[in-house]
């Protein structure tokens, strides 16, 4: 079955750039979504259609997809960016939605 | 303002059943697909099931097939998840999620299910 692989954790200093990857067998035409979740809160969408930002999401958040990897990039990282980040796709071959395992971003 | 209010969680013994509900407001419920997503304590997000806006199509994660049933009542703006044959590994916070044109755009605060073995 399709699996999305994310690094479990990463850390970045304030003002620097965080790059979170999401690896899949072959993204092909699959749309990739990214969600941010802070402790004790429900997830919030930060990227849809691999690179578009929902309204209210800062321009510092960007996304891309190439080959077997989707990437969430957070520029000029702030303390408030510290959270868990999840990638997600819809696998039309089996009609299931898949989440990556999540990446815990720590701001130093 | 979009609101999704889950209810029905609680403590149930292994092998038992439970039905979760999600009351939706602030949008035209009958126009949108909906999903349930769960999160075990300290773990990641796990999709459970989805239902089309008209309830014609339903989809399930492998672990939910044959045990869980998703349904909706558009006249009551309510989403349901009937869970049977519950196991300890089903213990999780269950989120009701609106599936907008741009992905999961609204999430409830979740209802906690604890399955005791």
Coordinates of C-alpha atoms in Angstrom, one line a residue:
Chain A
X1 CA 0.0 0.0 0.0
X2 CA 1.0 3.6 -0.4
X3 CA 3.1 5.0 2.4
X4 CA 4.1 8.6 3.1
X5 CA 7.4 9.0 5.0
X6 CA 8.3 12.1 7.0
X7 CA 11.3 12.7 9.3
X8 CA 10.1 12.3 12.9
X9 CA 11.7 15.5 14.1
X10 CA 13.8 18.4 13.1
X11 CA 15.0 21.6 14.8
X12 CA 15.7 25.0 13.4
X13 CA 16.9 28.4 14.8
X14 CA 14.6 31.4 14.7
X15 CA 14.9 33.3 11.5
X16 CA 16.2 30.3 9.6
X17 CA 14.5 28.1 7.0
X18 CA 12.8 24.8 7.9
X19 CA 12.4 22.2 5.1
X20 CA 10.1 19.2 5.9
X21 CA 9.9 16.4 3.4
X22 CA 7.3 13.9 2.6
X23 CA 8.3 10.9 0.6
X24 CA 6.0 8.7 -1.4
X25 CA 6.3 5.8 -4.0
X26 CA 5.3 8.2 -6.8
X27 CA 3.2 11.2 -6.2
X28 CA 2.2 11.4 -9.8
X29 CA -1.0 13.3 -10.1
X30 CA -1.8 13.1 -6.4
X31 CA -2.5 16.4 -4.7
X32 CA -0.5 17.0 -1.5
X33 CA -1.8 18.8 1.5
X34 CA 0.0 19.9 4.7
X35 CA -1.4 20.4 8.1
X36 CA 0.1 22.1 11.2
X37 CA -0.9 20.9 14.7
X38 CA 0.0 22.5 18.0
X39 CA -0.3 20.5 21.2
X40 CA -3.8 20.2 22.4
X41 CA -5.2 21.7 19.3
X42 CA -6.9 20.4 16.1
X43 CA -4.9 20.5 12.9
X44 CA -4.9 23.5 10.6
X45 CA -4.3 23.4 6.8
X46 CA -1.2 25.3 5.8
X47 CA -0.8 24.1 2.2
X48 CA -3.2 22.6 -0.4
X49 CA -2.7 21.4 -3.9
X50 CA 1.1 21.0 -3.0
X51 CA 1.9 24.7 -3.2
X52 CA -1.2 26.9 -2.5
X53 CA -1.7 28.6 0.8
X54 CA -5.2 28.9 2.4
X55 CA -6.2 32.4 3.3
X56 CA -4.6 33.5 6.5
X57 CA -1.5 31.4 6.2
X58 CA 1.7 33.6 6.0
X59 CA 3.7 33.7 2.8
X60 CA 6.5 32.2 4.8
X61 CA 4.9 28.9 4.2
X62 CA 5.4 27.3 0.8
X63 CA 5.1 23.9 -0.7
X64 CA 6.4 22.0 -3.7
X65 CA 6.3 18.5 -5.2
X66 CA 8.8 16.8 -7.4
X67 CA 9.0 13.1 -8.3
X68 CA 8.8 11.1 -5.1
X69 CA 9.0 14.0 -2.7
X70 CA 6.8 16.8 -1.5
X71 CA 8.3 19.6 0.6
X72 CA 7.0 22.1 3.0
X73 CA 9.2 25.1 3.5
X74 CA 8.9 27.5 6.3
X75 CA 11.0 30.7 5.8
X76 CA 12.1 33.0 8.6
X77 CA 11.0 30.5 11.3
X78 CA 9.3 32.0 14.3
X79 CA 8.6 30.5 17.8
X80 CA 4.9 30.1 16.9
X81 CA 5.8 27.7 14.0
X82 CA 6.8 25.1 16.6
X83 CA 4.3 22.3 16.0
X84 CA 3.8 18.9 14.4
X85 CA 3.4 18.9 10.6
X86 CA 1.6 16.3 8.5
X87 CA 1.5 15.7 4.8
X88 CA -1.6 14.0 3.3
X89 CA -2.8 12.6 -0.1
X90 CA -5.8 10.9 -1.5
X91 CA -4.9 7.6 -3.0
X92 CA -7.5 7.1 -5.8
X93 CA -6.3 3.6 -6.5
X94 CA -7.7 2.4 -3.2
X95 CA -10.0 5.3 -2.4
X96 CA -8.2 6.1 0.8
X97 CA -6.7 9.1 2.4
X98 CA -3.2 8.8 3.8
X99 CA -1.3 10.9 6.3
X100 CA 2.4 10.9 6.8
X101 CA 3.7 10.0 10.2
X102 CA 4.3 13.7 11.1
X103 CA 7.3 15.8 11.7
X104 CA 7.8 17.6 15.1
X105 CA 9.4 20.9 14.4
X106 CA 11.3 22.4 17.3
X107 CA 12.4 26.1 17.2
X108 CA 15.6 26.4 19.1
Chain B
X1 CA -18.7 30.6 11.5
X2 CA -18.1 26.9 10.7
X3 CA -18.5 24.7 13.8
X4 CA -18.1 20.9 14.1
X5 CA -19.1 19.5 17.5
X6 CA -18.3 15.9 18.1
X7 CA -20.0 13.9 20.8
X8 CA -20.4 10.3 21.9
X9 CA -17.0 9.4 23.0
X10 CA -16.3 7.6 26.3
X11 CA -15.1 4.5 27.9
X12 CA -16.1 1.2 26.4
X13 CA -14.9 -2.4 26.9
X14 CA -13.1 -4.3 24.3
X15 CA -15.6 -5.8 21.8
X16 CA -18.2 -3.2 22.5
X17 CA -19.9 -0.7 20.3
X18 CA -20.3 3.1 20.2
X19 CA -21.7 5.7 17.9
X20 CA -20.0 9.1 17.4
X21 CA -21.9 12.1 16.2
X22 CA -20.8 15.4 14.8
X23 CA -23.2 18.3 14.6
X24 CA -22.2 20.8 11.9
X25 CA -23.2 24.4 11.5
X26 CA -22.1 27.5 9.7
X27 CA -22.1 26.0 6.2
X28 CA -24.3 24.1 3.9
X29 CA -23.7 20.6 5.2
X30 CA -25.3 18.8 2.4
X31 CA -22.8 20.2 -0.1
X32 CA -19.7 18.8 1.4
X33 CA -18.0 15.4 1.9
X34 CA -17.0 14.7 5.4
X35 CA -14.4 12.5 7.1
X36 CA -13.5 11.1 10.5
X37 CA -9.8 11.3 11.4
X38 CA -8.4 9.9 14.6
X39 CA -5.3 10.4 16.7
X40 CA -4.1 8.0 19.3
X41 CA -2.5 9.5 22.4
X42 CA 0.9 10.8 21.5
X43 CA 0.6 9.5 17.9
X44 CA 0.0 10.9 14.5
X45 CA -3.1 11.6 12.5
X46 CA -4.9 8.6 11.0
X47 CA -7.8 8.8 8.5
X48 CA -10.7 6.6 9.4
X49 CA -13.5 7.1 6.9
X50 CA -15.1 9.5 4.4
X51 CA -18.6 10.0 3.0
X52 CA -19.7 11.9 0.0
X53 CA -22.1 14.9 0.3
X54 CA -25.1 12.8 -0.7
X55 CA -24.0 9.7 1.2
X56 CA -23.8 7.6 -2.0
X57 CA -20.1 6.9 -1.6
X58 CA -18.3 5.8 1.5
X59 CA -14.6 4.9 2.0
X60 CA -12.8 3.3 4.9
X61 CA -9.3 2.7 6.1
X62 CA -8.4 -0.9 6.1
X63 CA -8.6 -1.2 9.9
X64 CA -12.2 0.2 9.8
X65 CA -13.6 -2.0 7.1
X66 CA -16.2 -4.4 8.4
X67 CA -16.3 -2.8 11.9
X68 CA -17.0 0.9 11.4
X69 CA -19.9 2.5 9.4
X70 CA -20.0 6.2 8.4
X71 CA -23.3 7.8 7.7
X72 CA -24.9 11.2 7.7
X73 CA -28.3 12.9 8.1
X74 CA -28.4 16.0 5.9
X75 CA -31.7 17.0 7.3
X76 CA -30.1 17.2 10.8
X77 CA -26.7 18.5 9.6
X78 CA -25.1 15.6 11.5
X79 CA -22.3 13.1 10.7
X80 CA -22.1 9.7 12.4
X81 CA -19.6 6.9 13.0
X82 CA -20.9 3.6 14.2
X83 CA -18.1 1.5 15.7
X84 CA -18.4 -2.1 16.5
X85 CA -16.0 -4.7 17.7
X86 CA -13.9 -2.1 19.4
X87 CA -10.3 -2.9 20.3
X88 CA -7.7 -1.3 22.6
X89 CA -5.9 0.1 19.6
X90 CA -9.0 2.1 18.6
X91 CA -8.4 4.3 21.6
X92 CA -8.0 7.8 20.2
X93 CA -9.3 11.3 19.8
X94 CA -11.8 11.2 16.9
X95 CA -12.0 14.3 14.8
X96 CA -14.9 15.2 12.5
X97 CA -13.5 17.0 9.4
X98 CA -15.1 19.0 6.6
X99 CA -13.7 18.1 3.2
X100 CA -13.7 21.4 1.3
X101 CA -12.6 21.9 -2.3
X102 CA -9.1 22.5 -1.0
X103 CA -8.8 19.6 1.4
X104 CA -9.6 19.3 5.0
X105 CA -10.5 22.9 5.8
X106 CA -12.3 22.6 9.1
X107 CA -11.8 20.3 12.0
X108 CA -13.8 19.8 15.2
X109 CA -12.1 19.6 18.6
X110 CA -12.6 15.9 18.8
X111 CA -14.2 13.3 21.0
X112 CA -12.2 10.9 23.0
X113 CA -12.8 7.1 22.8
X114 CA -11.1 4.9 25.3
X115 CA -11.4 1.1 24.9
X116 CA -10.4 -0.9 27.9
X117 CA -9.1 -4.4 27.5

